[in-house]
PDB file of C-alpha atoms and ligand atoms in Angstrom:
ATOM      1  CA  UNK A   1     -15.838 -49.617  42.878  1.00 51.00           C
ATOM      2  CA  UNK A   2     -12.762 -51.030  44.626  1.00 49.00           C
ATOM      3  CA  UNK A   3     -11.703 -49.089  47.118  1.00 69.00           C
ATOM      4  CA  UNK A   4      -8.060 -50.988  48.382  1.00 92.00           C
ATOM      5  CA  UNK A   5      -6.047 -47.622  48.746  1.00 96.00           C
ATOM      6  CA  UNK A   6      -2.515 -47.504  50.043  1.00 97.00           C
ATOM      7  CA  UNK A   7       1.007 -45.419  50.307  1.00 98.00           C
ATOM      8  CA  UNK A   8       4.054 -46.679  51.938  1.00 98.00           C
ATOM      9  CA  UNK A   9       6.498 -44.362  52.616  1.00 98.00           C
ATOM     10  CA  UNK A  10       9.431 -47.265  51.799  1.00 98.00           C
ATOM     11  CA  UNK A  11      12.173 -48.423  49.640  1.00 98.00           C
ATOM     12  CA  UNK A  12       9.749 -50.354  46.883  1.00 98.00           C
ATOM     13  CA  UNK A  13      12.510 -53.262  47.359  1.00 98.00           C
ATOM     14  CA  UNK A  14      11.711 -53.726  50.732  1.00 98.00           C
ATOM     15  CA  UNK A  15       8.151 -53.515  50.562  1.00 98.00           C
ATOM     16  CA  UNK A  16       6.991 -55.325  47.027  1.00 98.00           C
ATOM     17  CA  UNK A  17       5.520 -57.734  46.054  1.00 97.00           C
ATOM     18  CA  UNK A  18       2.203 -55.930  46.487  1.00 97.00           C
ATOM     19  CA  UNK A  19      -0.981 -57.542  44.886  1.00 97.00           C
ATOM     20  CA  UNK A  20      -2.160 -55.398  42.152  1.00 98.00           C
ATOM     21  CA  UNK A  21      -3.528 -55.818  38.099  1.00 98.00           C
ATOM     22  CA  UNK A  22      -0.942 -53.264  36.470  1.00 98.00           C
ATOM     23  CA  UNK A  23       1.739 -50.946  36.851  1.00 98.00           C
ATOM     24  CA  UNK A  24       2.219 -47.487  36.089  1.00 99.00           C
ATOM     25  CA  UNK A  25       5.107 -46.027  36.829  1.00 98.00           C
ATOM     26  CA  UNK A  26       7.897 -43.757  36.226  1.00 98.00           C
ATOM     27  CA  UNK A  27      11.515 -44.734  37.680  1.00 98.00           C
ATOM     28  CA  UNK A  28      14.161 -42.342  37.851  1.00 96.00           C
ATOM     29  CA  UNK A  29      15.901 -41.839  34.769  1.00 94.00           C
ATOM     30  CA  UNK A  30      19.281 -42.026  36.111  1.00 94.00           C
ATOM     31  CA  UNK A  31      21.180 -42.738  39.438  1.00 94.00           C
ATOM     32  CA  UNK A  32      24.185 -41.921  40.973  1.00 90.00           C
ATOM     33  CA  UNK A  33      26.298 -43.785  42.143  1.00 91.00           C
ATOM     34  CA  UNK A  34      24.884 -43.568  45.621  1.00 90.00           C
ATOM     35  CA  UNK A  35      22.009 -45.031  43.980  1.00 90.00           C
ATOM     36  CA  UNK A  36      19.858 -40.883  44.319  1.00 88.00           C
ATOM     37  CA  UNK A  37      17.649 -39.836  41.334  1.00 89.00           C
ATOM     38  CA  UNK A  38      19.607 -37.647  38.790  1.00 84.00           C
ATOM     39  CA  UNK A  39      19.394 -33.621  39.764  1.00 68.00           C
ATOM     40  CA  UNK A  40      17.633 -34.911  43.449  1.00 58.00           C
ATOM     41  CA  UNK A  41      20.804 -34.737  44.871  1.00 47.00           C
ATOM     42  CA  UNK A  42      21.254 -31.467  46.537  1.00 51.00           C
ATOM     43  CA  UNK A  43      18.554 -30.346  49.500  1.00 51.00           C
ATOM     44  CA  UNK A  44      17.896 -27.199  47.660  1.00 57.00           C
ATOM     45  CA  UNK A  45      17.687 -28.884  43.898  1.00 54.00           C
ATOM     46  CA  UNK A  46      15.071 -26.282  43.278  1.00 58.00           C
ATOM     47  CA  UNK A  47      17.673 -23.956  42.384  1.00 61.00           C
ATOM     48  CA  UNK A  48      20.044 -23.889  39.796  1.00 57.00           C
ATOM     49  CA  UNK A  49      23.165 -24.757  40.017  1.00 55.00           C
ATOM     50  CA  UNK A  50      22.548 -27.084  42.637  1.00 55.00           C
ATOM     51  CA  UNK A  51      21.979 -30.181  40.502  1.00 57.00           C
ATOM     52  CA  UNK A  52      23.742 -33.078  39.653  1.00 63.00           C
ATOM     53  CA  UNK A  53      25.513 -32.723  36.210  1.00 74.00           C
ATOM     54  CA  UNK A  54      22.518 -34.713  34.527  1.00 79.00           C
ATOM     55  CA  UNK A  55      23.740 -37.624  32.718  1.00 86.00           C
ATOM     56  CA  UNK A  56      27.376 -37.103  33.189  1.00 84.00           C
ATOM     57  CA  UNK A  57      26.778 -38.329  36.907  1.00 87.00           C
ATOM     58  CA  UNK A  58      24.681 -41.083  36.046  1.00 93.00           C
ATOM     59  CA  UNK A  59      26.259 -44.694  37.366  1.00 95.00           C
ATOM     60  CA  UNK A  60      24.597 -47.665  35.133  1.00 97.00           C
ATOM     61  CA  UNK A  61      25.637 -50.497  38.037  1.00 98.00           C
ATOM     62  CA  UNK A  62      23.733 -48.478  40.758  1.00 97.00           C
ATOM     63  CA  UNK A  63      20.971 -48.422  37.930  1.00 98.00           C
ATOM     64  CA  UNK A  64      20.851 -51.765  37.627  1.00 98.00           C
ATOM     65  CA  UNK A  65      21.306 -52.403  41.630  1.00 98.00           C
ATOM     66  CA  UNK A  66      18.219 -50.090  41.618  1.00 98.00           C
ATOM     67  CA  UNK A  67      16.452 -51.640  39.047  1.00 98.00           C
ATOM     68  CA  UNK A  68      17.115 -55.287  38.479  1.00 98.00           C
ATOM     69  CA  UNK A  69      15.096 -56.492  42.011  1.00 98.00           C
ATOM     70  CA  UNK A  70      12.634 -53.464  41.438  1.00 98.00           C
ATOM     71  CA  UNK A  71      11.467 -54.874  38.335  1.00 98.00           C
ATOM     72  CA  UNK A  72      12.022 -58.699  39.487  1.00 98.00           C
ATOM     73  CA  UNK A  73       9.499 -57.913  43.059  1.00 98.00           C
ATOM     74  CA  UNK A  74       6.884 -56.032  40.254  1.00 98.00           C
ATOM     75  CA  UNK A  75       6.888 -58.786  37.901  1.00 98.00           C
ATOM     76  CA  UNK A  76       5.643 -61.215  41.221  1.00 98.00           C
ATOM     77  CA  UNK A  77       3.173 -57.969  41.930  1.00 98.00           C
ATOM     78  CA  UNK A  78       0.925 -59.038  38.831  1.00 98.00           C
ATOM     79  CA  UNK A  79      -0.600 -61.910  37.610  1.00 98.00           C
ATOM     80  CA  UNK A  80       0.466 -63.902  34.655  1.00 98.00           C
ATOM     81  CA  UNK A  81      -0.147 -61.905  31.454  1.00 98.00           C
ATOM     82  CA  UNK A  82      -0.294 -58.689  33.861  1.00 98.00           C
ATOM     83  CA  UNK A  83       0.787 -55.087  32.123  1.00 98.00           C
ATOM     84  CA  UNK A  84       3.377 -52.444  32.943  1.00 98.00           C
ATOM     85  CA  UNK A  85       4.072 -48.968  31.374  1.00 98.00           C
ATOM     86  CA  UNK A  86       7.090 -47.629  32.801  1.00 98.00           C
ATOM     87  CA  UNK A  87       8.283 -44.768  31.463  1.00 98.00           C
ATOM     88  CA  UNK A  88      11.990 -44.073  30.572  1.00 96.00           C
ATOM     89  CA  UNK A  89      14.724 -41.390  29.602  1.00 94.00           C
ATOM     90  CA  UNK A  90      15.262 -41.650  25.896  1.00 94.00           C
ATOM     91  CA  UNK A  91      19.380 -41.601  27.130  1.00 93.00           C
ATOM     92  CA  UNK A  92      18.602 -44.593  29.562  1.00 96.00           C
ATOM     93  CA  UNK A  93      15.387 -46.408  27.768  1.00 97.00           C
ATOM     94  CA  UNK A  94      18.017 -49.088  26.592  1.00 98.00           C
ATOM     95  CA  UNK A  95      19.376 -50.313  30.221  1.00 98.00           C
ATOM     96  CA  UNK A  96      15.775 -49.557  31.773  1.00 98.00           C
ATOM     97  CA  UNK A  97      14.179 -52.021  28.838  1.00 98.00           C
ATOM     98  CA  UNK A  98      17.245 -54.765  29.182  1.00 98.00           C
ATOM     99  CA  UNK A  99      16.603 -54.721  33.036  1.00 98.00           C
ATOM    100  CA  UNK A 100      13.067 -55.153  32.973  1.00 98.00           C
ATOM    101  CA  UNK A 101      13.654 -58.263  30.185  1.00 98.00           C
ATOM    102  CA  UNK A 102      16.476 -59.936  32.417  1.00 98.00           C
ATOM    103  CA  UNK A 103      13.930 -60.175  35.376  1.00 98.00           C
ATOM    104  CA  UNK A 104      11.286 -61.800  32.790  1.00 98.00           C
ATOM    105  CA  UNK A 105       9.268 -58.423  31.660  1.00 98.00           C
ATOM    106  CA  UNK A 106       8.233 -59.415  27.788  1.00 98.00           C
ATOM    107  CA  UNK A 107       8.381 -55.950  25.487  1.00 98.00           C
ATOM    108  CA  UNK A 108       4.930 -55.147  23.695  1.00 98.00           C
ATOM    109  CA  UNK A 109       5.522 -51.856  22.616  1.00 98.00           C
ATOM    110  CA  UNK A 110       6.957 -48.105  23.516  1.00 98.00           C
ATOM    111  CA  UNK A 111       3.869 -45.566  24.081  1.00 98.00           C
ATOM    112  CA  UNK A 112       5.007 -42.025  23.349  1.00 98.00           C
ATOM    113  CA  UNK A 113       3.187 -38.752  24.772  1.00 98.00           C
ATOM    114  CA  UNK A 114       3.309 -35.715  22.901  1.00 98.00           C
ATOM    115  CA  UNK A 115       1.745 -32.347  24.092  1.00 96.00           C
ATOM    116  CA  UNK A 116       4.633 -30.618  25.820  1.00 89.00           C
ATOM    117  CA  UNK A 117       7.927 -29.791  25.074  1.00 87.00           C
ATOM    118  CA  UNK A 118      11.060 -27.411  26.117  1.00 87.00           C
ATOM    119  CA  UNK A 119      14.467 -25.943  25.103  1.00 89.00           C
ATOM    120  CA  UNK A 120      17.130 -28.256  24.258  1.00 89.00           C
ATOM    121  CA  UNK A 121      19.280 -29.051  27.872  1.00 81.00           C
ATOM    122  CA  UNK A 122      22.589 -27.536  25.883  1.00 83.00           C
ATOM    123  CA  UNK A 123      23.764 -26.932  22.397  1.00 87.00           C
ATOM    124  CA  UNK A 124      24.417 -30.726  21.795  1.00 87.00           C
ATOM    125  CA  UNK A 125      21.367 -32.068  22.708  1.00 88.00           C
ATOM    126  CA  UNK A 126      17.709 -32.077  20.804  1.00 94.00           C
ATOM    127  CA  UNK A 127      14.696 -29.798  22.377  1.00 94.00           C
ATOM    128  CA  UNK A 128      12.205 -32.612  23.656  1.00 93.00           C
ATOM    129  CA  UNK A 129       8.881 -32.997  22.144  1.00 96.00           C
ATOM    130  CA  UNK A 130       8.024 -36.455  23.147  1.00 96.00           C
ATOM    131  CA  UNK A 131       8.443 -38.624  26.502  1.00 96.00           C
ATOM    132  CA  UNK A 132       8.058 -42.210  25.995  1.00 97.00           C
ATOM    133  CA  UNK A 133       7.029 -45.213  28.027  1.00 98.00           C
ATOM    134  CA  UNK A 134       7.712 -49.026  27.895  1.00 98.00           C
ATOM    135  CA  UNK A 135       4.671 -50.938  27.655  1.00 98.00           C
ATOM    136  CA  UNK A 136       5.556 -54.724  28.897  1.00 98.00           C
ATOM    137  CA  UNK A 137       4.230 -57.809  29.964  1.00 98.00           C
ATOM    138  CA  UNK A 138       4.349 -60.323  32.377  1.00 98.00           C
ATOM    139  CA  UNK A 139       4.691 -63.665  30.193  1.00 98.00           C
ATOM    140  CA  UNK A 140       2.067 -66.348  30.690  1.00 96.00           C
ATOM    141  CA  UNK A 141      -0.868 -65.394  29.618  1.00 93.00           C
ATOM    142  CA  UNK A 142      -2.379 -62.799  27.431  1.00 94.00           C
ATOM    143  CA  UNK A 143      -4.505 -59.661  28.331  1.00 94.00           C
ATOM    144  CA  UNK A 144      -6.453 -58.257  25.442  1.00 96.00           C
ATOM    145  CA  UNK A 145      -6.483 -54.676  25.939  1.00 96.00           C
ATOM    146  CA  UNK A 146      -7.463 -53.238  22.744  1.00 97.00           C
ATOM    147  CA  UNK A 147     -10.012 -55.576  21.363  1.00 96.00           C
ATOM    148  CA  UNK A 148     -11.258 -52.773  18.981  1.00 96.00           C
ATOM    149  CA  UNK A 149      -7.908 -52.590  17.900  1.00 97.00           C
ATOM    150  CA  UNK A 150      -8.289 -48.745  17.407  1.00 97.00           C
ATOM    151  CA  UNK A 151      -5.897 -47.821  20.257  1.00 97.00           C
ATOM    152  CA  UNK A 152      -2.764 -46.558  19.014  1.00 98.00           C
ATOM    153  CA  UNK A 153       0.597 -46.061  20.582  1.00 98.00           C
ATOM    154  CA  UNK A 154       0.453 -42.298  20.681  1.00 98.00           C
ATOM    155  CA  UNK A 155      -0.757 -40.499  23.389  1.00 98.00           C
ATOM    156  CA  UNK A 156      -1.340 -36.753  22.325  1.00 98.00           C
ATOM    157  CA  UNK A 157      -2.740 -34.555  24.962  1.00 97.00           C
ATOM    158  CA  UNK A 158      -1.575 -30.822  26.421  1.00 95.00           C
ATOM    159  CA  UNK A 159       0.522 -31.389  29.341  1.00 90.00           C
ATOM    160  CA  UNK A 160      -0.691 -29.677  32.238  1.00 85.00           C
ATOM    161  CA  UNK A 161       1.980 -27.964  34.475  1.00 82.00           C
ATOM    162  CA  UNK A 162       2.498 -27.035  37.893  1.00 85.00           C
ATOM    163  CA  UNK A 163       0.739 -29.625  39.406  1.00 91.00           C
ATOM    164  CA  UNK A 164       3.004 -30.643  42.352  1.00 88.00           C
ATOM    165  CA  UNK A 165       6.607 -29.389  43.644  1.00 87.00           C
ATOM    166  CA  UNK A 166       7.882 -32.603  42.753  1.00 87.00           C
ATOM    167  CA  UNK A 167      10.711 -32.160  40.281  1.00 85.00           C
ATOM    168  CA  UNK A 168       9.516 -35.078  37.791  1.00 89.00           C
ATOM    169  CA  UNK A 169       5.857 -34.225  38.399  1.00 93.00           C
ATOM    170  CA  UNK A 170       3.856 -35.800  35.561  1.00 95.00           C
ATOM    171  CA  UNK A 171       0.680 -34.437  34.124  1.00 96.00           C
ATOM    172  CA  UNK A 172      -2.436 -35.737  35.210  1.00 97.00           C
ATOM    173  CA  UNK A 173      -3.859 -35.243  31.493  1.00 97.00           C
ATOM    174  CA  UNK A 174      -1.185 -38.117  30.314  1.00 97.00           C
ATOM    175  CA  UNK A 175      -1.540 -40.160  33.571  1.00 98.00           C
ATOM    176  CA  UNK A 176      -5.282 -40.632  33.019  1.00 98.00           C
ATOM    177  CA  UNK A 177      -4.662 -41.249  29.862  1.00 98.00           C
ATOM    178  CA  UNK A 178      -3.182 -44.254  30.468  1.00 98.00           C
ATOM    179  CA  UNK A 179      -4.763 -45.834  33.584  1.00 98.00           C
ATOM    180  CA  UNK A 180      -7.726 -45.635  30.873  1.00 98.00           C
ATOM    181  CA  UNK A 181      -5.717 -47.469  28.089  1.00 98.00           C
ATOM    182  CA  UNK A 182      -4.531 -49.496  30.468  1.00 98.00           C
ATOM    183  CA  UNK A 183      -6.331 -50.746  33.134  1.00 98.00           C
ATOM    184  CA  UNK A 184     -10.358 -51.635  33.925  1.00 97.00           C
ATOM    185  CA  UNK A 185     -12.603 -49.883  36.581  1.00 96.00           C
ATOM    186  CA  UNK A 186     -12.141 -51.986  39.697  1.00 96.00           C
ATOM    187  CA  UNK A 187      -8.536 -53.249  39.235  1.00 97.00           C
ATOM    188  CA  UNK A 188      -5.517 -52.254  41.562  1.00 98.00           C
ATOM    189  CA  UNK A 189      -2.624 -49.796  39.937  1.00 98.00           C
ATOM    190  CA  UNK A 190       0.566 -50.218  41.669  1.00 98.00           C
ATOM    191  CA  UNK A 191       3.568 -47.267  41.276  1.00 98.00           C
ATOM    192  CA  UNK A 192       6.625 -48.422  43.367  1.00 98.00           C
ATOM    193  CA  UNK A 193       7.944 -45.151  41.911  1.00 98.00           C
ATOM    194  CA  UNK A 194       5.128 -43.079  43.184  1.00 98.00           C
ATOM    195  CA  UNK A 195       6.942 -39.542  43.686  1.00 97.00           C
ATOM    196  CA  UNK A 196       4.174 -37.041  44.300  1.00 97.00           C
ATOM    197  CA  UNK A 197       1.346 -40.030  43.414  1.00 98.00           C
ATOM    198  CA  UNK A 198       0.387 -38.573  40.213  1.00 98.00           C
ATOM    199  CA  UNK A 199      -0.468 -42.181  39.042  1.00 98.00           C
ATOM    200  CA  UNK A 200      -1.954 -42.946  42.541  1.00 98.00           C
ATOM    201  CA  UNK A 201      -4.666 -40.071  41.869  1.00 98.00           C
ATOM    202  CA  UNK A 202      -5.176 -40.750  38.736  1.00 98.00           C
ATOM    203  CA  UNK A 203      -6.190 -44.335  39.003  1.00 98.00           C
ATOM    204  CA  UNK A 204      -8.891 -42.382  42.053  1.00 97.00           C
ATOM    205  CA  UNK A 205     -10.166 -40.099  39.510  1.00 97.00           C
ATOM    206  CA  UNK A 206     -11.329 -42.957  37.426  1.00 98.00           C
ATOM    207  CA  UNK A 207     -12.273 -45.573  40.216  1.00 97.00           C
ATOM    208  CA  UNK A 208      -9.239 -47.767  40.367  1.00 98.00           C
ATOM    209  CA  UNK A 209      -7.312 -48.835  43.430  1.00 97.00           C
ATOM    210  CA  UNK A 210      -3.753 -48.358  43.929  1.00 98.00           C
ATOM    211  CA  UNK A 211      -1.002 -48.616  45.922  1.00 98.00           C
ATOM    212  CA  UNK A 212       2.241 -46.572  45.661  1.00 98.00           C
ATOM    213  CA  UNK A 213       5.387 -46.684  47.137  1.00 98.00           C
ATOM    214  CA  UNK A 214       7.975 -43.465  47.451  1.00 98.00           C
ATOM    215  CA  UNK A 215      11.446 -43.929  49.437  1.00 97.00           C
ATOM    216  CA  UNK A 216      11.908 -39.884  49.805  1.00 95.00           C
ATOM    217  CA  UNK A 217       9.756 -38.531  52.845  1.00 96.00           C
ATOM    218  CA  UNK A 218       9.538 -35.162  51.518  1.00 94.00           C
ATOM    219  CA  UNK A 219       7.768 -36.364  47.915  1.00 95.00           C
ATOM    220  CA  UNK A 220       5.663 -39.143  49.800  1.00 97.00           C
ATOM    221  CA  UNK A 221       4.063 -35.535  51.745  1.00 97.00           C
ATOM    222  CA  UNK A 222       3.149 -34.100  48.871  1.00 96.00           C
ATOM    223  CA  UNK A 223       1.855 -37.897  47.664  1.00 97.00           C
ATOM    224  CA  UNK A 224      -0.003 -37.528  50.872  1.00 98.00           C
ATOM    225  CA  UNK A 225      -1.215 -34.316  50.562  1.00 97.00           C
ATOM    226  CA  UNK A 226      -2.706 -34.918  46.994  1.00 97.00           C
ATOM    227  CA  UNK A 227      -4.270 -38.243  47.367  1.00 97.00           C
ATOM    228  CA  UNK A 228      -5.937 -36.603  51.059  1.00 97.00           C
ATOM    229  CA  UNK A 229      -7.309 -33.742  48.538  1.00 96.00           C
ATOM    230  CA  UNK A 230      -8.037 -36.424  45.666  1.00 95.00           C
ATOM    231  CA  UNK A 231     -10.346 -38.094  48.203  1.00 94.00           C
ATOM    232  CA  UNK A 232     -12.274 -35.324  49.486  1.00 94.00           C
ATOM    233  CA  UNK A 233     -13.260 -33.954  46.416  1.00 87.00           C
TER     234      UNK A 233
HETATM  235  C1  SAM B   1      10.760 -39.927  38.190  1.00 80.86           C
HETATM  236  S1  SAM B   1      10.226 -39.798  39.833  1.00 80.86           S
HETATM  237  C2  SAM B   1       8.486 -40.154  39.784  1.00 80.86           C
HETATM  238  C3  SAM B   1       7.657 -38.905  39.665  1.00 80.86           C
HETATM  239  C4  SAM B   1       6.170 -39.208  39.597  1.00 80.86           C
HETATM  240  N1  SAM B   1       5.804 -39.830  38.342  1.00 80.86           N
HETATM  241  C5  SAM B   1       5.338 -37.945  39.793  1.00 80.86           C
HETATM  242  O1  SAM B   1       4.547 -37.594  38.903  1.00 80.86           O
HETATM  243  O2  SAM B   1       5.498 -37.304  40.819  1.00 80.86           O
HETATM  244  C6  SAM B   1      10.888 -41.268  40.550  1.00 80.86           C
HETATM  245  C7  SAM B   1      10.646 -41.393  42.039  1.00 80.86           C
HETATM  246  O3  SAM B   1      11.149 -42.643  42.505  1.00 80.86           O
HETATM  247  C8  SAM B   1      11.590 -42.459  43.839  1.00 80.86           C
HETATM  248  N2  SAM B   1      12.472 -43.586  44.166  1.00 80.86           N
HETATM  249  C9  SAM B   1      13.758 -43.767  43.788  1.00 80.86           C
HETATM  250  N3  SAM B   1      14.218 -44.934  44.263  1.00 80.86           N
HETATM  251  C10 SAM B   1      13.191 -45.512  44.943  1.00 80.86           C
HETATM  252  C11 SAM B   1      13.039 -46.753  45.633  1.00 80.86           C
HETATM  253  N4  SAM B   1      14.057 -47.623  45.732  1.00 80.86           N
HETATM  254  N5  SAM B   1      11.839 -47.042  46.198  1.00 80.86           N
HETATM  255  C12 SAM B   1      10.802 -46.156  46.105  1.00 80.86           C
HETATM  256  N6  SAM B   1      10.890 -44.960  45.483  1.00 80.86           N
HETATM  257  C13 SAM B   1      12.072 -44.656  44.887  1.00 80.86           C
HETATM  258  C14 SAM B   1      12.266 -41.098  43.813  1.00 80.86           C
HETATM  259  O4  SAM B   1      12.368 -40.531  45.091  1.00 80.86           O
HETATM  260  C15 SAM B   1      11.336 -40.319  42.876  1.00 80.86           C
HETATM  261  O5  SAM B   1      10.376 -39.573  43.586  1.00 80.86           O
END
């Protein structure tokens, strides 16, 4: 089993490249335009009314400033033919895809996870019942990953909640879920968007590597925290 464990407590565009097979990841959504993840912005975001106003505040140049050498350092993470899922607002998933293709990411396919859902934000919006994820490729070469061909793009599984204080935590059901579509026993997983490492320990639980990068101290604790209880258990 390959054992090549790390998290850097960093800016993932200071830090990358980082040798790995695939990324998994899940960027913010949105920035301001100090470049700070959407509704992170206050100390206490816990509670309401401390947030950012959502996508109102979101500033698509420090987006790209946040995203065009992320994705350009992950691309030179991966070998040629190399896979990422990154998943994506449905409000952003446009800029988020076009940034990933100007840096040389090829499109394959958008993966969406059902199994969770929750009121509508306000009256002109649509109650969520999917997230979705761009599955891409590093051009070059090509990595069959569904050579039964019976894998589909739908990822159905109850979302499991509570799981971390992170604000964005994701579930652990859908985060196996794909380091199993995704990736083989043995290979490296890296998440420069690591947040509270739910990708990071779910790659352990199924006997990848990883490595994972978070910028915020206080997430990459609770990162710590889980992965140190991941690895005792
Ligand atoms: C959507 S959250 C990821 C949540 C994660 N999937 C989880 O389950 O906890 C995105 C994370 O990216 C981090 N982030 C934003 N900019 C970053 C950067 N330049 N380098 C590293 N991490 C960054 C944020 O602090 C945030 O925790």
């Amino acid at each position: 089993m390959n054992t090549r464990i790390a998290l850097h407590r960093a800016d993932c565009r200071e830090v990358l490249p980082a040798e790995a097979d695939v990324i998994i990841t899940d960027p913010p959504y949105g920035v301001t335009k100090h470049g700070e993840m959407l509704g992170q912005i206050a100390p206490n975001y816990k509670e309401k009314g401390t947030h950012t106003r959502g996508y109102a505040d979101h500033d698509p140049q420090a987006f790209s400033d946040l995203l065009r050498p992320a994705f350009d350092l992950m691309l030179r993470s991966v070998p040629k033919g190399g896979l990422m899922l990154a998943w994506c607002g449905n409000r952003t998933l446009a800029q988020m895809v076009s940034h990933a293709e100007y840096t040389g990411w090829q499109m394959l396919d958008l993966v969406v996870f059902t199994g969770g859902g929750s009121w509508a934000k306000s009256k002109s919006m649509l109650a969520p019942r999917h997230e979705t994820a761009a599955l891409m490729r590093r051009p070059g070469s090509i990595r069959n990953f569904n050579t039964d061909r019976t894998k589909t793009n739908h990822i159905h599984l109850p979302k499991t909640r509570g799981e971390s204080d992170h604000p964005t935590t994701k579930p652990q059901t859908w985060m196996r879920a794909a380091v199993e579509a995704f990736t083989e026993p043995g290979e490296v997983v890296l998440d420069p968007f690591a947040g509270s490492g739910s990708t990071l320990i779910a790659a352990h639980a199924l006997g990848r590597g990883f490595v994972g990068v978070e910028r915020d101290t206080e997430f990459a604790s609770i990162a710590a925290r889980r992965i140190g209880e991941a690895l005792r258990r």
